[in-house]
Amino acid sequence: MRALRILLVMVVVLGVVFIAVDRAAVYFAESEVESRVEVTGATVGSTDVSIKGFPFLTQVAGSALDQVDIKLTGIEAAAGGHRIRISEMDAELRDVELADGFSSATATRATGTATISYEDLTRAADDGVVVAYGGSGKVKVTGSVEVLGRTLKRSVISTVTLVDGHTVRVRADKVPGEGIPGLEGLVRGRTDFEREVGALPSGLKLQRIEPTKDGLVISVTGSDIRLAG
């Protein structure tokens, strides 16, 4: 009985040691991946990586990770002559294959969301134009136009759509005073706009866009996503 108790204690101790080593290895790997994540043609404010699954060491031995969650904040790039910033992007990457340690990593598939705040969307619009949430899945766009020497401020409720999988289009549903000759064109020239979202890790694509009170929420999906290297 005494020998059995000693054996059980040793098993528990070894189990604790293994878990500690495994978690330490995860922390090191997450730090390595964070330092290697790049978005071509863009700057990234911060990167946070979380490697899921246990035990981690057996996954590394097989050069494959079950799931890696990644969070990028402040992704900024120029596209079509305009800069647009993705405030935050969260992605869940599955079946991540490793090569040469952590110098290269590619995920078989991924899903996630990207958020563009209204503050960042306002910066991407023309000077003097302000974009805010308009309720019921719409946005409110406010801008000023010059008519017969007078400055008129107009706000419109607009629909936001995704064009060709990479461009955000904002278009007014209706323009106040649109019966006045030339006014609709002036207002739309200020409040309607399109901006390309080009700052995404290779392999990720935009799928669907929805205005919410916190910003534009865009569904993201993809395959063969290059995470590092």
Coordinates of N, CA, C and O in Angstrom, one line a residue, residues 65-167:
L65 N -1.5 22.7 -35.1 CA -2.3 23.2 -34.0 C -3.8 23.1 -34.3 O -4.2 23.5 -35.4
D66 N -4.6 22.7 -33.3 CA -6.0 22.6 -33.6 C -6.7 23.9 -33.9 O -7.5 24.1 -34.8
Q67 N -6.4 24.9 -33.0 CA -7.1 26.2 -33.1 C -6.2 27.3 -32.6 O -5.5 27.2 -31.5
V68 N -6.1 28.4 -33.3 CA -5.4 29.6 -32.9 C -6.3 30.8 -33.0 O -6.8 31.1 -34.1
D69 N -6.6 31.5 -31.9 CA -7.4 32.7 -32.0 C -6.4 33.9 -32.0 O -5.5 34.0 -31.3
I70 N -6.8 34.9 -32.9 CA -5.9 36.0 -33.1 C -6.7 37.3 -33.1 O -7.9 37.3 -33.6
K71 N -6.2 38.3 -32.4 CA -6.9 39.6 -32.3 C -5.9 40.7 -32.8 O -4.9 40.8 -32.2
L72 N -6.3 41.4 -33.8 CA -5.5 42.5 -34.3 C -6.3 43.8 -34.0 O -7.5 43.9 -34.3
T73 N -5.6 44.8 -33.6 CA -6.2 46.1 -33.4 C -5.4 47.2 -34.1 O -4.2 47.1 -34.3
G74 N -6.2 48.2 -34.6 CA -5.6 49.3 -35.3 C -4.9 48.9 -36.6 O -3.8 49.3 -36.9
I75 N -5.6 48.1 -37.5 CA -5.0 47.8 -38.8 C -5.3 49.0 -39.8 O -6.4 49.3 -40.0
E76 N -4.2 49.6 -40.3 CA -4.4 50.7 -41.1 C -3.6 50.6 -42.4 O -2.5 50.2 -42.4
A77 N -4.3 50.9 -43.5 CA -3.6 50.9 -44.8 C -4.3 51.9 -45.8 O -5.4 52.3 -45.5
A78 N -3.6 52.2 -46.8 CA -4.1 53.0 -47.9 C -4.6 52.2 -49.0 O -4.0 51.2 -49.4
A79 N -5.8 52.6 -49.5 CA -6.4 51.9 -50.6 C -7.2 52.9 -51.5 O -8.0 53.6 -50.9
G80 N -7.0 52.9 -52.8 CA -7.7 53.8 -53.6 C -7.5 55.2 -53.3 O -8.4 56.1 -53.5
G81 N -6.3 55.6 -52.8 CA -6.0 57.0 -52.5 C -6.5 57.4 -51.1 O -6.4 58.6 -50.7
H82 N -7.2 56.5 -50.4 CA -7.7 56.9 -49.1 C -7.2 55.9 -48.0 O -7.0 54.7 -48.3
R83 N -7.1 56.4 -46.8 CA -6.7 55.5 -45.7 C -7.9 55.1 -44.9 O -8.8 55.9 -44.7
I84 N -8.0 53.8 -44.6 CA -9.1 53.3 -43.8 C -8.6 52.4 -42.8 O -7.6 51.6 -43.0
R85 N -9.1 52.5 -41.6 CA -8.6 51.8 -40.4 C -9.6 50.8 -39.9 O -10.7 51.1 -39.7
I86 N -9.2 49.5 -39.8 CA -10.0 48.5 -39.1 C -9.7 48.6 -37.6 O -8.6 48.4 -37.2
S87 N -10.7 49.0 -36.9 CA -10.5 49.2 -35.4 C -10.0 47.9 -34.8 O -9.1 48.0 -33.9
E88 N -10.7 46.8 -35.1 CA -10.4 45.6 -34.4 C -10.8 44.4 -35.3 O -11.8 44.5 -36.0
M89 N -10.0 43.3 -35.3 CA -10.4 42.1 -36.0 C -10.1 40.9 -35.2 O -9.0 40.8 -34.6
D90 N -11.1 40.0 -35.0 CA -10.9 38.8 -34.3 C -11.1 37.6 -35.3 O -12.1 37.6 -36.0
A91 N -10.2 36.7 -35.3 CA -10.3 35.5 -36.2 C -10.0 34.2 -35.4 O -9.1 34.2 -34.6
E92 N -10.8 33.2 -35.8 CA -10.6 31.9 -35.2 C -10.0 31.0 -36.3 O -10.7 30.7 -37.3
L93 N -8.7 30.6 -36.2 CA -8.0 29.8 -37.2 C -8.0 28.4 -36.8 O -7.6 28.0 -35.7
R94 N -8.3 27.5 -37.8 CA -8.4 26.1 -37.5 C -7.3 25.3 -38.3 O -7.0 25.7 -39.4
D95 N -6.9 24.2 -37.8 CA -5.9 23.3 -38.4 C -4.7 24.1 -38.9 O -4.5 24.3 -40.1
V96 N -3.9 24.7 -38.0 CA -2.8 25.5 -38.3 C -1.5 24.6 -38.5 O -1.1 23.9 -37.5
E97 N -1.0 24.6 -39.7 CA 0.2 23.8 -39.9 C 1.5 24.6 -39.7 O 1.6 25.7 -40.2
L98 N 2.4 24.0 -39.0 CA 3.7 24.7 -38.6 C 4.8 24.2 -39.5 O 4.8 23.0 -39.9
A99 N 5.8 25.1 -39.8 CA 7.0 24.7 -40.5 C 8.1 25.4 -40.0 O 8.0 26.6 -39.6
D100 N 9.3 24.7 -39.8 CA 10.5 25.3 -39.2 C 10.2 26.0 -37.9 O 10.4 27.2 -37.7
G101 N 9.6 25.2 -37.0 CA 9.3 25.8 -35.7 C 8.1 26.7 -35.8 O 7.0 26.2 -36.2
F102 N 8.2 27.9 -35.5 CA 7.1 28.9 -35.6 C 7.5 30.0 -36.7 O 6.9 31.0 -36.7
S103 N 8.5 29.7 -37.5 CA 8.9 30.7 -38.5 C 7.8 30.7 -39.6 O 7.8 31.7 -40.4
S104 N 7.0 29.7 -39.8 CA 6.0 29.7 -40.8 C 4.7 29.0 -40.3 O 4.9 27.9 -39.6
A105 N 3.6 29.5 -40.4 CA 2.3 28.9 -40.0 C 1.2 29.3 -40.9 O 1.0 30.4 -41.3
T106 N 0.4 28.2 -41.4 CA -0.7 28.4 -42.3 C -1.9 27.7 -41.8 O -1.9 26.6 -41.4
A107 N -3.0 28.5 -41.7 CA -4.3 27.9 -41.3 C -5.1 27.4 -42.4 O -5.2 28.1 -43.5
T108 N -5.7 26.2 -42.3 CA -6.5 25.7 -43.3 C -7.8 26.5 -43.6 O -8.2 26.8 -44.7
R109 N -8.4 27.0 -42.5 CA -9.6 27.8 -42.6 C -9.8 28.7 -41.5 O -9.1 28.5 -40.4
A110 N -10.6 29.8 -41.6 CA -10.8 30.8 -40.6 C -12.1 31.4 -40.7 O -12.7 31.6 -41.8
T111 N -12.6 31.9 -39.5 CA -13.8 32.7 -39.5 C -13.6 33.8 -38.5 O -12.8 33.6 -37.5
G112 N -14.3 34.9 -38.6 CA -14.1 36.0 -37.6 C -14.9 37.2 -38.0 O -15.8 37.2 -38.9
T113 N -14.6 38.3 -37.3 CA -15.2 39.6 -37.6 C -14.2 40.7 -37.5 O -13.2 40.7 -36.8
A114 N -14.5 41.7 -38.3 CA -13.7 42.9 -38.3 C -14.6 44.1 -38.0 O -15.8 44.1 -38.5
T115 N -14.2 45.1 -37.3 CA -15.0 46.2 -36.9 C -14.3 47.5 -37.3 O -13.2 47.7 -37.0
I116 N -15.1 48.3 -38.0 CA -14.7 49.7 -38.3 C -15.5 50.7 -37.5 O -16.7 50.7 -37.7
S117 N -14.9 51.4 -36.6 CA -15.6 52.3 -35.8 C -16.1 53.5 -36.6 O -15.6 53.8 -37.7
Y118 N -17.2 54.2 -36.1 CA -17.7 55.3 -36.9 C -16.7 56.5 -36.9 O -16.6 57.3 -37.8
E119 N -15.9 56.5 -35.8 CA -14.8 57.5 -35.8 C -13.8 57.3 -36.9 O -13.4 58.2 -37.7
D120 N -13.4 56.0 -37.1 CA -12.5 55.7 -38.2 C -13.1 55.8 -39.6 O -12.5 56.2 -40.5
L121 N -14.4 55.5 -39.7 CA -15.1 55.7 -40.9 C -15.3 57.2 -41.3 O -15.2 57.5 -42.5
T122 N -15.5 58.0 -40.3 CA -15.5 59.4 -40.5 C -14.2 59.9 -41.1 O -14.1 60.8 -42.0
R123 N -13.1 59.4 -40.5 CA -11.7 59.8 -41.0 C -11.5 59.4 -42.4 O -10.8 60.1 -43.2
A124 N -12.2 58.3 -42.8 CA -12.0 57.8 -44.2 C -12.9 58.5 -45.2 O -12.7 58.5 -46.4
A125 N -13.9 59.2 -44.7 CA -14.8 60.0 -45.6 C -14.2 61.3 -46.0 O -13.0 61.6 -45.6
D126 N -14.9 62.1 -46.8 CA -14.4 63.4 -47.2 C -14.3 64.3 -46.0 O -15.0 64.2 -45.0
D127 N -13.4 65.3 -46.1 CA -13.3 66.3 -45.1 C -14.6 67.0 -44.7 O -15.4 67.4 -45.6
G128 N -14.9 67.1 -43.5 CA -16.1 67.8 -43.0 C -17.3 66.9 -43.0 O -18.4 67.3 -42.6
V129 N -17.2 65.6 -43.4 CA -18.3 64.7 -43.3 C -18.2 63.8 -42.1 O -17.1 63.3 -41.7
V130 N -19.3 63.7 -41.4 CA -19.4 62.9 -40.1 C -20.3 61.7 -40.3 O -21.4 61.8 -40.8
V131 N -19.9 60.5 -39.9 CA -20.7 59.3 -40.0 C -21.0 58.8 -38.6 O -20.1 58.7 -37.8
A132 N -22.2 58.4 -38.3 CA -22.7 57.9 -37.0 C -23.7 56.8 -37.3 O -24.2 56.7 -38.4
Y133 N -24.0 56.1 -36.2 CA -25.1 55.1 -36.3 C -26.4 55.8 -36.5 O -26.8 56.7 -35.7
G134 N -27.2 55.3 -37.4 CA -28.5 55.9 -37.7 C -29.7 55.1 -37.2 O -30.8 55.5 -37.3
G135 N -29.4 53.9 -36.5 CA -30.4 53.0 -36.0 C -31.0 52.1 -37.1 O -30.8 52.4 -38.3
S136 N -31.5 51.0 -36.7 CA -32.2 50.0 -37.6 C -31.2 49.5 -38.7 O -31.6 49.4 -39.9
G137 N -29.9 49.3 -38.4 CA -29.0 48.8 -39.3 C -28.6 49.8 -40.4 O -28.1 49.4 -41.5
K138 N -28.8 51.1 -40.1 CA -28.4 52.2 -41.1 C -27.4 53.1 -40.4 O -27.1 53.0 -39.2
V139 N -26.8 54.0 -41.2 CA -25.9 55.0 -40.7 C -26.4 56.4 -41.1 O -27.2 56.5 -42.0
K140 N -26.0 57.3 -40.3 CA -26.4 58.7 -40.5 C -25.1 59.5 -41.0 O -24.1 59.4 -40.3
V141 N -25.2 60.1 -42.1 CA -24.1 60.8 -42.7 C -24.4 62.3 -42.8 O -25.5 62.7 -43.3
T142 N -23.6 63.2 -42.2 CA -23.8 64.6 -42.2 C -22.7 65.3 -42.9 O -21.5 65.1 -42.7
G143 N -23.1 66.3 -43.8 CA -22.1 67.1 -44.5 C -22.7 68.4 -45.0 O -23.9 68.6 -44.9
S144 N -21.9 69.3 -45.4 CA -22.3 70.6 -45.8 C -22.1 70.8 -47.3 O -21.1 70.3 -47.9
V145 N -23.0 71.5 -48.0 CA -22.9 71.8 -49.4 C -23.1 73.3 -49.6 O -23.8 74.0 -48.8
E146 N -22.5 73.8 -50.7 CA -22.7 75.3 -51.0 C -23.8 75.4 -52.1 O -23.7 74.8 -53.2
V147 N -24.8 76.2 -51.8 CA -25.9 76.4 -52.8 C -26.2 77.9 -52.8 O -26.6 78.5 -51.8
L148 N -26.0 78.5 -54.0 CA -26.2 79.9 -54.3 C -25.5 80.8 -53.2 O -26.1 81.7 -52.7
G149 N -24.3 80.4 -52.9 CA -23.5 81.2 -51.9 C -23.8 80.9 -50.5 O -23.3 81.6 -49.6
R150 N -24.7 80.0 -50.2 CA -25.1 79.7 -48.8 C -24.6 78.2 -48.5 O -24.6 77.4 -49.4
T151 N -24.2 78.1 -47.3 CA -23.8 76.7 -46.8 C -24.9 76.0 -46.1 O -25.5 76.5 -45.1
L152 N -25.3 74.9 -46.7 CA -26.4 74.1 -46.1 C -25.9 72.8 -45.6 O -25.1 72.1 -46.2
K153 N -26.3 72.6 -44.3 CA -25.9 71.3 -43.7 C -27.0 70.3 -43.8 O -28.2 70.6 -43.5
R154 N -26.7 69.1 -44.3 CA -27.7 68.1 -44.5 C -27.2 66.8 -43.9 O -26.0 66.4 -43.9
S155 N -28.2 66.1 -43.3 CA -28.0 64.7 -42.7 C -28.9 63.8 -43.5 O -30.0 64.1 -43.7
V156 N -28.3 62.6 -43.8 CA -29.1 61.6 -44.6 C -28.9 60.3 -43.9 O -27.9 60.0 -43.2
I157 N -29.9 59.4 -44.0 CA -29.9 58.1 -43.5 C -29.4 57.2 -44.7 O -30.0 57.3 -45.8
S158 N -28.4 56.4 -44.5 CA -27.7 55.7 -45.6 C -27.6 54.2 -45.3 O -27.6 53.8 -44.2
T159 N -27.6 53.5 -46.4 CA -27.4 52.0 -46.4 C -26.0 51.7 -46.7 O -25.4 52.3 -47.6
V160 N -25.4 50.8 -45.9 CA -24.0 50.4 -46.1 C -24.0 49.0 -46.7 O -24.7 48.1 -46.2
T161 N -23.3 48.8 -47.8 CA -23.2 47.5 -48.5 C -21.8 47.2 -48.8 O -20.9 48.0 -48.7
L162 N -21.5 45.9 -49.0 CA -20.2 45.4 -49.4 C -20.2 45.1 -50.9 O -21.0 44.3 -51.4
V163 N -19.2 45.7 -51.6 CA -19.1 45.6 -53.0 C -17.9 44.8 -53.4 O -16.8 45.1 -53.0
D164 N -18.1 43.7 -54.2 CA -17.0 42.9 -54.7 C -16.1 42.3 -53.6 O -15.0 42.0 -53.8
G165 N -16.7 42.2 -52.4 CA -16.0 41.6 -51.3 C -14.8 42.3 -50.7 O -14.1 41.8 -49.9
H166 N -14.7 43.6 -51.1 CA -13.5 44.4 -50.5 C -13.8 45.9 -50.4 O -12.9 46.6 -50.0
T167 N -15.0 46.3 -50.8 CA -15.2 47.8 -50.8 C -16.5 48.1 -50.0 O -17.5 47.5 -50.2

